[in-house]
Amino acid sequence: MNRTAIRACTGIILIAILGSGLGAGLAFGDMPYNDPQTPPPNPMNVTADALILRPVGLIMIPVMGLVYCISFPFAKMAGNEQETYQSVLGDTIDFTFRRPMGRGEPFD
């Protein structure tokens, strides 16, 4: 791996780690999931989300950042770095920060 790719991967991992706790509320404040017609979520879903799923998401962001760094050279050769980023790291960030508490993919 060349120096540029290593620096890019290191930067992505650092941004994912630091951004996960330092500005997630501000960065992801406008969310497409807010629908005023939906009833409030089940309290058990919110509890499971807060105690299990969000911490797992926080742990998985740097792990998936590492997976993205490993897969980046192959994605670059294939010409689909954006799709690889979104499927590996972007979806994990969306799951952790953009999904409302107690709602979303695992609770549908």
PDB file of N, CA and C in Angstrom:
ATOM      1  N   MET A   1       0.839  -1.173   0.000  1.00  0.00           N
ATOM      2  CA  MET A   1       0.000   0.000   0.000  1.00  0.00           C
ATOM      3  C   MET A   1       0.886   1.239   0.000  1.00  0.00           C
ATOM      4  N   ASN A   2       0.535   2.218  -0.801  1.00  0.00           N
ATOM      5  CA  ASN A   2       1.356   3.411  -0.826  1.00  0.00           C
ATOM      6  C   ASN A   2       0.994   4.355   0.319  1.00  0.00           C
ATOM      7  N   ARG A   3       1.804   5.388   0.489  1.00  0.00           N
ATOM      8  CA  ARG A   3       1.608   6.303   1.620  1.00  0.00           C
ATOM      9  C   ARG A   3       0.273   7.043   1.553  1.00  0.00           C
ATOM     10  N   THR A   4      -0.146   7.410   0.369  1.00  0.00           N
ATOM     11  CA  THR A   4      -1.402   8.147   0.228  1.00  0.00           C
ATOM     12  C   THR A   4      -2.581   7.299   0.682  1.00  0.00           C
ATOM     13  N   ALA A   5      -2.611   6.051   0.295  1.00  0.00           N
ATOM     14  CA  ALA A   5      -3.704   5.168   0.697  1.00  0.00           C
ATOM     15  C   ALA A   5      -3.687   4.931   2.202  1.00  0.00           C
ATOM     16  N   ILE A   6      -2.501   4.781   2.776  1.00  0.00           N
ATOM     17  CA  ILE A   6      -2.400   4.578   4.221  1.00  0.00           C
ATOM     18  C   ILE A   6      -2.883   5.821   4.958  1.00  0.00           C
ATOM     19  N   ARG A   7      -2.483   6.991   4.483  1.00  0.00           N
ATOM     20  CA  ARG A   7      -2.949   8.237   5.108  1.00  0.00           C
ATOM     21  C   ARG A   7      -4.459   8.395   4.975  1.00  0.00           C
ATOM     22  N   ALA A   8      -5.008   8.048   3.821  1.00  0.00           N
ATOM     23  CA  ALA A   8      -6.450   8.152   3.620  1.00  0.00           C
ATOM     24  C   ALA A   8      -7.193   7.218   4.565  1.00  0.00           C
ATOM     25  N   CYS A   9      -6.716   5.987   4.687  1.00  0.00           N
ATOM     26  CA  CYS A   9      -7.364   5.028   5.589  1.00  0.00           C
ATOM     27  C   CYS A   9      -7.256   5.466   7.034  1.00  0.00           C
ATOM     28  N   THR A  10      -6.094   5.967   7.425  1.00  0.00           N
ATOM     29  CA  THR A  10      -5.919   6.449   8.787  1.00  0.00           C
ATOM     30  C   THR A  10      -6.845   7.630   9.057  1.00  0.00           C
ATOM     31  N   GLY A  11      -6.949   8.527   8.098  1.00  0.00           N
ATOM     32  CA  GLY A  11      -7.844   9.672   8.248  1.00  0.00           C
ATOM     33  C   GLY A  11      -9.295   9.257   8.363  1.00  0.00           C
ATOM     34  N   ILE A  12      -9.704   8.289   7.567  1.00  0.00           N
ATOM     35  CA  ILE A  12     -11.084   7.812   7.619  1.00  0.00           C
ATOM     36  C   ILE A  12     -11.388   7.196   8.978  1.00  0.00           C
ATOM     37  N   ILE A  13     -10.473   6.399   9.483  1.00  0.00           N
ATOM     38  CA  ILE A  13     -10.691   5.769  10.781  1.00  0.00           C
ATOM     39  C   ILE A  13     -10.742   6.822  11.881  1.00  0.00           C
ATOM     40  N   LEU A  14      -9.832   7.797  11.853  1.00  0.00           N
ATOM     41  CA  LEU A  14      -9.840   8.845  12.875  1.00  0.00           C
ATOM     42  C   LEU A  14     -11.099   9.688  12.807  1.00  0.00           C
ATOM     43  N   ILE A  15     -11.523  10.043  11.621  1.00  0.00           N
ATOM     44  CA  ILE A  15     -12.754  10.824  11.477  1.00  0.00           C
ATOM     45  C   ILE A  15     -13.946  10.024  11.980  1.00  0.00           C
ATOM     46  N   ALA A  16     -13.986   8.735  11.674  1.00  0.00           N
ATOM     47  CA  ALA A  16     -15.098   7.900  12.130  1.00  0.00           C
ATOM     48  C   ALA A  16     -15.122   7.806  13.649  1.00  0.00           C
ATOM     49  N   ILE A  17     -13.960   7.646  14.266  1.00  0.00           N
ATOM     50  CA  ILE A  17     -13.910   7.521  15.718  1.00  0.00           C
ATOM     51  C   ILE A  17     -14.258   8.845  16.388  1.00  0.00           C
ATOM     52  N   LEU A  18     -13.630   9.921  15.936  1.00  0.00           N
ATOM     53  CA  LEU A  18     -13.871  11.220  16.561  1.00  0.00           C
ATOM     54  C   LEU A  18     -15.262  11.755  16.240  1.00  0.00           C
ATOM     55  N   GLY A  19     -15.684  11.578  15.016  1.00  0.00           N
ATOM     56  CA  GLY A  19     -16.992  12.077  14.620  1.00  0.00           C
ATOM     57  C   GLY A  19     -18.131  11.308  15.231  1.00  0.00           C
ATOM     58  N   SER A  20     -17.874  10.093  15.671  1.00  0.00           N
ATOM     59  CA  SER A  20     -18.951   9.283  16.225  1.00  0.00           C
ATOM     60  C   SER A  20     -19.477   9.855  17.528  1.00  0.00           C
ATOM     61  N   GLY A  21     -18.634  10.519  18.291  1.00  0.00           N
ATOM     62  CA  GLY A  21     -19.112  11.041  19.555  1.00  0.00           C
ATOM     63  C   GLY A  21     -19.125  12.539  19.657  1.00  0.00           C
ATOM     64  N   LEU A  22     -18.415  13.236  18.777  1.00  0.00           N
ATOM     65  CA  LEU A  22     -18.238  14.667  18.961  1.00  0.00           C
ATOM     66  C   LEU A  22     -19.168  15.550  18.165  1.00  0.00           C
ATOM     67  N   GLY A  23     -19.949  15.099  17.323  1.00  0.00           N
ATOM     68  CA  GLY A  23     -20.798  16.000  16.567  1.00  0.00           C
ATOM     69  C   GLY A  23     -21.892  15.268  15.847  1.00  0.00           C
ATOM     70  N   ALA A  24     -22.161  14.101  16.289  1.00  0.00           N
ATOM     71  CA  ALA A  24     -23.149  13.301  15.588  1.00  0.00           C
ATOM     72  C   ALA A  24     -24.522  13.947  15.652  1.00  0.00           C
ATOM     73  N   GLY A  25     -24.857  14.531  16.783  1.00  0.00           N
ATOM     74  CA  GLY A  25     -26.154  15.174  16.913  1.00  0.00           C
ATOM     75  C   GLY A  25     -26.283  16.364  15.995  1.00  0.00           C
ATOM     76  N   LEU A  26     -25.228  17.133  15.862  1.00  0.00           N
ATOM     77  CA  LEU A  26     -25.269  18.290  14.985  1.00  0.00           C
ATOM     78  C   LEU A  26     -25.167  17.895  13.519  1.00  0.00           C
ATOM     79  N   ALA A  27     -24.322  16.945  13.230  1.00  0.00           N
ATOM     80  CA  ALA A  27     -24.108  16.560  11.843  1.00  0.00           C
ATOM     81  C   ALA A  27     -25.302  15.834  11.248  1.00  0.00           C
ATOM     82  N   PHE A  28     -26.016  15.086  12.053  1.00  0.00           N
ATOM     83  CA  PHE A  28     -27.110  14.285  11.547  1.00  0.00           C
ATOM     84  C   PHE A  28     -28.451  14.732  12.122  1.00  0.00           C
ATOM     85  N   GLY A  29     -28.596  16.020  12.410  1.00  0.00           N
ATOM     86  CA  GLY A  29     -29.819  16.530  13.009  1.00  0.00           C
ATOM     87  C   GLY A  29     -31.022  16.419  12.096  1.00  0.00           C
ATOM     88  N   ASP A  30     -30.873  16.733  10.818  1.00  0.00           N
ATOM     89  CA  ASP A  30     -31.976  16.615   9.874  1.00  0.00           C
ATOM     90  C   ASP A  30     -32.044  15.197   9.367  1.00  0.00           C
ATOM     91  N   MET A  31     -33.106  14.508   9.698  1.00  0.00           N
ATOM     92  CA  MET A  31     -33.179  13.101   9.350  1.00  0.00           C
ATOM     93  C   MET A  31     -34.444  12.842   8.540  1.00  0.00           C
ATOM     94  N   PRO A  32     -34.358  12.017   7.521  1.00  0.00           N
ATOM     95  CA  PRO A  32     -35.535  11.747   6.707  1.00  0.00           C
ATOM     96  C   PRO A  32     -36.547  10.840   7.390  1.00  0.00           C
ATOM     97  N   TYR A  33     -36.217  10.291   8.553  1.00  0.00           N
ATOM     98  CA  TYR A  33     -37.103   9.345   9.221  1.00  0.00           C
ATOM     99  C   TYR A  33     -38.200  10.028  10.039  1.00  0.00           C
ATOM    100  N   ASN A  34     -38.087  11.332  10.251  1.00  0.00           N
ATOM    101  CA  ASN A  34     -39.060  12.025  11.095  1.00  0.00           C
ATOM    102  C   ASN A  34     -40.381  12.156  10.353  1.00  0.00           C
ATOM    103  N   ASP A  35     -41.376  11.439  10.815  1.00  0.00           N
ATOM    104  CA  ASP A  35     -42.702  11.491  10.230  1.00  0.00           C
ATOM    105  C   ASP A  35     -43.691  11.779  11.354  1.00  0.00           C
ATOM    106  N   PRO A  36     -44.370  12.926  11.313  1.00  0.00           N
ATOM    107  CA  PRO A  36     -45.263  13.279  12.424  1.00  0.00           C
ATOM    108  C   PRO A  36     -46.477  12.369  12.553  1.00  0.00           C
ATOM    109  N   GLN A  37     -46.774  11.562  11.542  1.00  0.00           N
ATOM    110  CA  GLN A  37     -47.948  10.692  11.576  1.00  0.00           C
ATOM    111  C   GLN A  37     -47.689   9.357  12.267  1.00  0.00           C
ATOM    112  N   THR A  38     -46.449   9.025  12.549  1.00  0.00           N
ATOM    113  CA  THR A  38     -46.153   7.725  13.146  1.00  0.00           C
ATOM    114  C   THR A  38     -46.312   7.776  14.662  1.00  0.00           C
ATOM    115  N   PRO A  39     -46.772   6.695  15.256  1.00  0.00           N
ATOM    116  CA  PRO A  39     -46.912   6.661  16.715  1.00  0.00           C
ATOM    117  C   PRO A  39     -45.534   6.579  17.380  1.00  0.00           C
ATOM    118  N   PRO A  40     -45.450   6.896  18.667  1.00  0.00           N
ATOM    119  CA  PRO A  40     -44.156   6.793  19.351  1.00  0.00           C
ATOM    120  C   PRO A  40     -43.685   5.345  19.402  1.00  0.00           C
ATOM    121  N   PRO A  41     -42.369   5.138  19.460  1.00  0.00           N
ATOM    122  CA  PRO A  41     -41.852   3.767  19.453  1.00  0.00           C
ATOM    123  C   PRO A  41     -42.121   3.044  20.763  1.00  0.00           C
ATOM    124  N   ASN A  42     -42.066   1.755  20.692  1.00  0.00           N
ATOM    125  CA  ASN A  42     -42.231   0.890  21.851  1.00  0.00           C
ATOM    126  C   ASN A  42     -41.075   1.142  22.833  1.00  0.00           C
ATOM    127  N   PRO A  43     -41.343   1.300  24.131  1.00  0.00           N
ATOM    128  CA  PRO A  43     -40.258   1.536  25.094  1.00  0.00           C
ATOM    129  C   PRO A  43     -39.210   0.423  25.136  1.00  0.00           C
ATOM    130  N   MET A  44     -39.610  -0.805  24.904  1.00  0.00           N
ATOM    131  CA  MET A  44     -38.636  -1.903  24.868  1.00  0.00           C
ATOM    132  C   MET A  44     -37.691  -1.768  23.676  1.00  0.00           C
ATOM    133  N   ASN A  45     -38.224  -1.301  22.540  1.00  0.00           N
ATOM    134  CA  ASN A  45     -37.372  -1.072  21.375  1.00  0.00           C
ATOM    135  C   ASN A  45     -36.355   0.025  21.641  1.00  0.00           C
ATOM    136  N   VAL A  46     -36.796   1.102  22.294  1.00  0.00           N
ATOM    137  CA  VAL A  46     -35.888   2.204  22.610  1.00  0.00           C
ATOM    138  C   VAL A  46     -34.805   1.728  23.579  1.00  0.00           C
ATOM    139  N   THR A  47     -35.191   0.944  24.569  1.00  0.00           N
ATOM    140  CA  THR A  47     -34.223   0.433  25.554  1.00  0.00           C
ATOM    141  C   THR A  47     -33.197  -0.482  24.885  1.00  0.00           C
ATOM    142  N   ALA A  48     -33.667  -1.399  24.059  1.00  0.00           N
ATOM    143  CA  ALA A  48     -32.739  -2.296  23.362  1.00  0.00           C
ATOM    144  C   ALA A  48     -31.833  -1.514  22.419  1.00  0.00           C
ATOM    145  N   ASP A  49     -32.388  -0.505  21.795  1.00  0.00           N
ATOM    146  CA  ASP A  49     -31.600   0.325  20.896  1.00  0.00           C
ATOM    147  C   ASP A  49     -30.513   1.081  21.654  1.00  0.00           C
ATOM    148  N   ALA A  50     -30.880   1.687  22.775  1.00  0.00           N
ATOM    149  CA  ALA A  50     -29.923   2.486  23.546  1.00  0.00           C
ATOM    150  C   ALA A  50     -28.855   1.637  24.228  1.00  0.00           C
ATOM    151  N   LEU A  51     -29.228   0.468  24.721  1.00  0.00           N
ATOM    152  CA  LEU A  51     -28.279  -0.335  25.492  1.00  0.00           C
ATOM    153  C   LEU A  51     -27.479  -1.337  24.668  1.00  0.00           C
ATOM    154  N   ILE A  52     -28.018  -1.741  23.508  1.00  0.00           N
ATOM    155  CA  ILE A  52     -27.345  -2.788  22.737  1.00  0.00           C
ATOM    156  C   ILE A  52     -26.925  -2.293  21.347  1.00  0.00           C
ATOM    157  N   LEU A  53     -27.886  -1.839  20.551  1.00  0.00           N
ATOM    158  CA  LEU A  53     -27.602  -1.583  19.145  1.00  0.00           C
ATOM    159  C   LEU A  53     -26.712  -0.371  18.909  1.00  0.00           C
ATOM    160  N   ARG A  54     -26.944   0.733  19.632  1.00  0.00           N
ATOM    161  CA  ARG A  54     -26.101   1.924  19.423  1.00  0.00           C
ATOM    162  C   ARG A  54     -24.658   1.674  19.866  1.00  0.00           C
ATOM    163  N   PRO A  55     -24.403   1.063  21.026  1.00  0.00           N
ATOM    164  CA  PRO A  55     -23.005   0.760  21.362  1.00  0.00           C
ATOM    165  C   PRO A  55     -22.338  -0.190  20.362  1.00  0.00           C
ATOM    166  N   VAL A  56     -23.089  -1.173  19.871  1.00  0.00           N
ATOM    167  CA  VAL A  56     -22.526  -2.072  18.852  1.00  0.00           C
ATOM    168  C   VAL A  56     -22.203  -1.271  17.591  1.00  0.00           C
ATOM    169  N   GLY A  57     -23.076  -0.341  17.224  1.00  0.00           N
ATOM    170  CA  GLY A  57     -22.809   0.510  16.067  1.00  0.00           C
ATOM    171  C   GLY A  57     -21.570   1.352  16.258  1.00  0.00           C
ATOM    172  N   LEU A  58     -21.381   1.898  17.467  1.00  0.00           N
ATOM    173  CA  LEU A  58     -20.183   2.695  17.743  1.00  0.00           C
ATOM    174  C   LEU A  58     -18.909   1.854  17.634  1.00  0.00           C
ATOM    175  N   ILE A  59     -18.989   0.617  18.056  1.00  0.00           N
ATOM    176  CA  ILE A  59     -17.827  -0.275  17.948  1.00  0.00           C
ATOM    177  C   ILE A  59     -17.585  -0.662  16.485  1.00  0.00           C
ATOM    178  N   MET A  60     -18.656  -0.845  15.732  1.00  0.00           N
ATOM    179  CA  MET A  60     -18.510  -1.314  14.359  1.00  0.00           C
ATOM    180  C   MET A  60     -18.023  -0.239  13.397  1.00  0.00           C
ATOM    181  N   ILE A  61     -18.166   1.050  13.728  1.00  0.00           N
ATOM    182  CA  ILE A  61     -17.708   2.099  12.815  1.00  0.00           C
ATOM    183  C   ILE A  61     -16.206   2.001  12.563  1.00  0.00           C
ATOM    184  N   PRO A  62     -15.339   1.955  13.597  1.00  0.00           N
ATOM    185  CA  PRO A  62     -13.911   1.808  13.284  1.00  0.00           C
ATOM    186  C   PRO A  62     -13.566   0.455  12.664  1.00  0.00           C
ATOM    187  N   VAL A  63     -14.303  -0.598  13.047  1.00  0.00           N
ATOM    188  CA  VAL A  63     -14.050  -1.915  12.451  1.00  0.00           C
ATOM    189  C   VAL A  63     -14.363  -1.869  10.956  1.00  0.00           C
ATOM    190  N   MET A  64     -15.502  -1.297  10.602  1.00  0.00           N
ATOM    191  CA  MET A  64     -15.864  -1.210   9.194  1.00  0.00           C
ATOM    192  C   MET A  64     -14.971  -0.217   8.455  1.00  0.00           C
ATOM    193  N   GLY A  65     -14.446   0.786   9.165  1.00  0.00           N
ATOM    194  CA  GLY A  65     -13.459   1.677   8.563  1.00  0.00           C
ATOM    195  C   GLY A  65     -12.210   0.915   8.164  1.00  0.00           C
ATOM    196  N   LEU A  66     -11.793   0.001   9.004  1.00  0.00           N
ATOM    197  CA  LEU A  66     -10.643  -0.842   8.679  1.00  0.00           C
ATOM    198  C   LEU A  66     -10.950  -1.754   7.495  1.00  0.00           C
ATOM    199  N   VAL A  67     -12.152  -2.308   7.468  1.00  0.00           N
ATOM    200  CA  VAL A  67     -12.554  -3.152   6.330  1.00  0.00           C
ATOM    201  C   VAL A  67     -12.541  -2.326   5.048  1.00  0.00           C
ATOM    202  N   TYR A  68     -13.014  -1.083   5.135  1.00  0.00           N
ATOM    203  CA  TYR A  68     -13.004  -0.216   3.958  1.00  0.00           C
ATOM    204  C   TYR A  68     -11.572   0.072   3.506  1.00  0.00           C
ATOM    205  N   CYS A  69     -10.693   0.308   4.450  1.00  0.00           N
ATOM    206  CA  CYS A  69      -9.288   0.558   4.098  1.00  0.00           C
ATOM    207  C   CYS A  69      -8.664  -0.648   3.409  1.00  0.00           C
ATOM    208  N   ILE A  70      -9.015  -1.830   3.855  1.00  0.00           N
ATOM    209  CA  ILE A  70      -8.489  -3.042   3.223  1.00  0.00           C
ATOM    210  C   ILE A  70      -9.078  -3.219   1.823  1.00  0.00           C
ATOM    211  N   SER A  71     -10.362  -2.891   1.676  1.00  0.00           N
ATOM    212  CA  SER A  71     -11.009  -3.098   0.384  1.00  0.00           C
ATOM    213  C   SER A  71     -10.824  -1.930  -0.575  1.00  0.00           C
ATOM    214  N   PHE A  72     -10.309  -0.797  -0.098  1.00  0.00           N
ATOM    215  CA  PHE A  72     -10.190   0.396  -0.942  1.00  0.00           C
ATOM    216  C   PHE A  72      -9.352   0.173  -2.203  1.00  0.00           C
ATOM    217  N   PRO A  73      -8.177  -0.456  -2.123  1.00  0.00           N
ATOM    218  CA  PRO A  73      -7.409  -0.644  -3.366  1.00  0.00           C
ATOM    219  C   PRO A  73      -8.157  -1.455  -4.423  1.00  0.00           C
ATOM    220  N   PHE A  74      -8.902  -2.447  -3.993  1.00  0.00           N
ATOM    221  CA  PHE A  74      -9.660  -3.269  -4.929  1.00  0.00           C
ATOM    222  C   PHE A  74     -10.833  -2.485  -5.510  1.00  0.00           C
ATOM    223  N   ALA A  75     -11.485  -1.681  -4.665  1.00  0.00           N
ATOM    224  CA  ALA A  75     -12.586  -0.848  -5.149  1.00  0.00           C
ATOM    225  C   ALA A  75     -12.072   0.226  -6.096  1.00  0.00           C
ATOM    226  N   LYS A  76     -10.904   0.768  -5.810  1.00  0.00           N
ATOM    227  CA  LYS A  76     -10.295   1.787  -6.682  1.00  0.00           C
ATOM    228  C   LYS A  76      -9.989   1.191  -8.052  1.00  0.00           C
ATOM    229  N   MET A  77      -9.460  -0.019  -8.067  1.00  0.00           N
ATOM    230  CA  MET A  77      -9.173  -0.673  -9.349  1.00  0.00           C
ATOM    231  C   MET A  77     -10.456  -0.952 -10.132  1.00  0.00           C
ATOM    232  N   ALA A  78     -11.524  -1.283  -9.418  1.00  0.00           N
ATOM    233  CA  ALA A  78     -12.797  -1.569 -10.077  1.00  0.00           C
ATOM    234  C   ALA A  78     -13.577  -0.304 -10.405  1.00  0.00           C
ATOM    235  N   GLY A  79     -13.189   0.829  -9.790  1.00  0.00           N
ATOM    236  CA  GLY A  79     -13.855   2.094 -10.074  1.00  0.00           C
ATOM    237  C   GLY A  79     -15.141   2.314  -9.309  1.00  0.00           C
ATOM    238  N   ASN A  80     -15.331   1.630  -8.202  1.00  0.00           N
ATOM    239  CA  ASN A  80     -16.564   1.807  -7.428  1.00  0.00           C
ATOM    240  C   ASN A  80     -16.268   2.107  -5.960  1.00  0.00           C
ATOM    241  N   GLU A  81     -15.390   3.102  -5.710  1.00  0.00           N
ATOM    242  CA  GLU A  81     -15.060   3.419  -4.320  1.00  0.00           C
ATOM    243  C   GLU A  81     -16.251   3.991  -3.563  1.00  0.00           C
ATOM    244  N   GLN A  82     -17.089   4.799  -4.232  1.00  0.00           N
ATOM    245  CA  GLN A  82     -18.245   5.395  -3.546  1.00  0.00           C
ATOM    246  C   GLN A  82     -19.248   4.325  -3.108  1.00  0.00           C
ATOM    247  N   GLU A  83     -19.527   3.392  -3.970  1.00  0.00           N
ATOM    248  CA  GLU A  83     -20.473   2.330  -3.615  1.00  0.00           C
ATOM    249  C   GLU A  83     -19.915   1.467  -2.490  1.00  0.00           C
ATOM    250  N   THR A  84     -18.614   1.211  -2.545  1.00  0.00           N
ATOM    251  CA  THR A  84     -17.989   0.420  -1.491  1.00  0.00           C
ATOM    252  C   THR A  84     -18.032   1.162  -0.172  1.00  0.00           C
ATOM    253  N   TYR A  85     -17.727   2.464  -0.202  1.00  0.00           N
ATOM    254  CA  TYR A  85     -17.791   3.264   1.023  1.00  0.00           C
ATOM    255  C   TYR A  85     -19.194   3.229   1.619  1.00  0.00           C
ATOM    256  N   GLN A  86     -20.211   3.465   0.782  1.00  0.00           N
ATOM    257  CA  GLN A  86     -21.576   3.515   1.296  1.00  0.00           C
ATOM    258  C   GLN A  86     -22.012   2.173   1.864  1.00  0.00           C
ATOM    259  N   SER A  87     -21.690   1.090   1.191  1.00  0.00           N
ATOM    260  CA  SER A  87     -22.153  -0.212   1.666  1.00  0.00           C
ATOM    261  C   SER A  87     -21.390  -0.687   2.894  1.00  0.00           C
ATOM    262  N   VAL A  88     -20.110  -0.329   3.011  1.00  0.00           N
ATOM    263  CA  VAL A  88     -19.320  -0.819   4.137  1.00  0.00           C
ATOM    264  C   VAL A  88     -19.381   0.135   5.316  1.00  0.00           C
ATOM    265  N   LEU A  89     -19.080   1.404   5.105  1.00  0.00           N
ATOM    266  CA  LEU A  89     -18.969   2.344   6.219  1.00  0.00           C
ATOM    267  C   LEU A  89     -20.175   3.266   6.327  1.00  0.00           C
ATOM    268  N   GLY A  90     -20.700   3.726   5.206  1.00  0.00           N
ATOM    269  CA  GLY A  90     -21.821   4.666   5.228  1.00  0.00           C
ATOM    270  C   GLY A  90     -23.072   4.087   5.860  1.00  0.00           C
ATOM    271  N   ASP A  91     -23.390   2.845   5.534  1.00  0.00           N
ATOM    272  CA  ASP A  91     -24.577   2.215   6.115  1.00  0.00           C
ATOM    273  C   ASP A  91     -24.426   1.999   7.623  1.00  0.00           C
ATOM    274  N   THR A  92     -23.209   1.741   8.072  1.00  0.00           N
ATOM    275  CA  THR A  92     -22.974   1.582   9.512  1.00  0.00           C
ATOM    276  C   THR A  92     -23.156   2.905  10.229  1.00  0.00           C
ATOM    277  N   ILE A  93     -22.678   3.986   9.644  1.00  0.00           N
ATOM    278  CA  ILE A  93     -22.863   5.319  10.234  1.00  0.00           C
ATOM    279  C   ILE A  93     -24.338   5.683  10.231  1.00  0.00           C
ATOM    280  N   ASP A  94     -25.037   5.406   9.135  1.00  0.00           N
ATOM    281  CA  ASP A  94     -26.476   5.684   9.077  1.00  0.00           C
ATOM    282  C   ASP A  94     -27.229   4.891  10.136  1.00  0.00           C
ATOM    283  N   PHE A  95     -26.883   3.626  10.301  1.00  0.00           N
ATOM    284  CA  PHE A  95     -27.542   2.778  11.292  1.00  0.00           C
ATOM    285  C   PHE A  95     -27.327   3.323  12.705  1.00  0.00           C
ATOM    286  N   THR A  96     -26.127   3.831  12.974  1.00  0.00           N
ATOM    287  CA  THR A  96     -25.801   4.280  14.324  1.00  0.00           C
ATOM    288  C   THR A  96     -26.358   5.666  14.627  1.00  0.00           C
ATOM    289  N   PHE A  97     -26.296   6.591  13.679  1.00  0.00           N
ATOM    290  CA  PHE A  97     -26.626   7.982  13.988  1.00  0.00           C
ATOM    291  C   PHE A  97     -27.876   8.524  13.316  1.00  0.00           C
ATOM    292  N   ARG A  98     -28.251   8.052  12.182  1.00  0.00           N
ATOM    293  CA  ARG A  98     -29.384   8.647  11.460  1.00  0.00           C
ATOM    294  C   ARG A  98     -30.712   7.980  11.742  1.00  0.00           C
ATOM    295  N   ARG A  99     -30.694   6.817  12.300  1.00  0.00           N
ATOM    296  CA  ARG A  99     -31.924   6.077  12.587  1.00  0.00           C
ATOM    297  C   ARG A  99     -32.504   6.583  13.901  1.00  0.00           C
ATOM    298  N   PRO A 100     -33.812   6.869  13.958  1.00  0.00           N
ATOM    299  CA  PRO A 100     -34.408   7.294  15.221  1.00  0.00           C
ATOM    300  C   PRO A 100     -34.388   6.177  16.253  1.00  0.00           C
ATOM    301  N   MET A 101     -34.377   6.556  17.510  1.00  0.00           N
ATOM    302  CA  MET A 101     -34.332   5.581  18.592  1.00  0.00           C
ATOM    303  C   MET A 101     -35.546   4.671  18.555  1.00  0.00           C
ATOM    304  N   GLY A 102     -35.312   3.377  18.581  1.00  0.00           N
ATOM    305  CA  GLY A 102     -36.380   2.398  18.647  1.00  0.00           C
ATOM    306  C   GLY A 102     -37.102   2.164  17.331  1.00  0.00           C
ATOM    307  N   ARG A 103     -36.602   2.752  16.274  1.00  0.00           N
ATOM    308  CA  ARG A 103     -37.229   2.580  14.956  1.00  0.00           C
ATOM    309  C   ARG A 103     -36.167   2.237  13.945  1.00  0.00           C
ATOM    310  N   GLY A 104     -36.607   1.856  12.777  1.00  0.00           N
ATOM    311  CA  GLY A 104     -35.661   1.587  11.706  1.00  0.00           C
ATOM    312  C   GLY A 104     -35.583   0.116  11.376  1.00  0.00           C
ATOM    313  N   GLU A 105     -34.492  -0.257  10.779  1.00  0.00           N
ATOM    314  CA  GLU A 105     -34.341  -1.582  10.185  1.00  0.00           C
ATOM    315  C   GLU A 105     -34.577  -2.756  11.129  1.00  0.00           C
ATOM    316  N   PRO A 106     -33.956  -2.841  12.294  1.00  0.00           N
ATOM    317  CA  PRO A 106     -34.181  -4.047  13.085  1.00  0.00           C
ATOM    318  C   PRO A 106     -35.548  -4.094  13.752  1.00  0.00           C
ATOM    319  N   PHE A 107     -36.254  -2.975  13.821  1.00  0.00           N
ATOM    320  CA  PHE A 107     -37.531  -2.936  14.543  1.00  0.00           C
ATOM    321  C   PHE A 107     -38.740  -2.884  13.633  1.00  0.00           C
ATOM    322  N   ASP A 108     -38.537  -2.900  12.329  1.00  0.00           N
ATOM    323  CA  ASP A 108     -39.676  -2.816  11.404  1.00  0.00           C
ATOM    324  C   ASP A 108     -40.528  -4.050  11.439  1.00  0.00           C
TER     325      ASP A 108
END
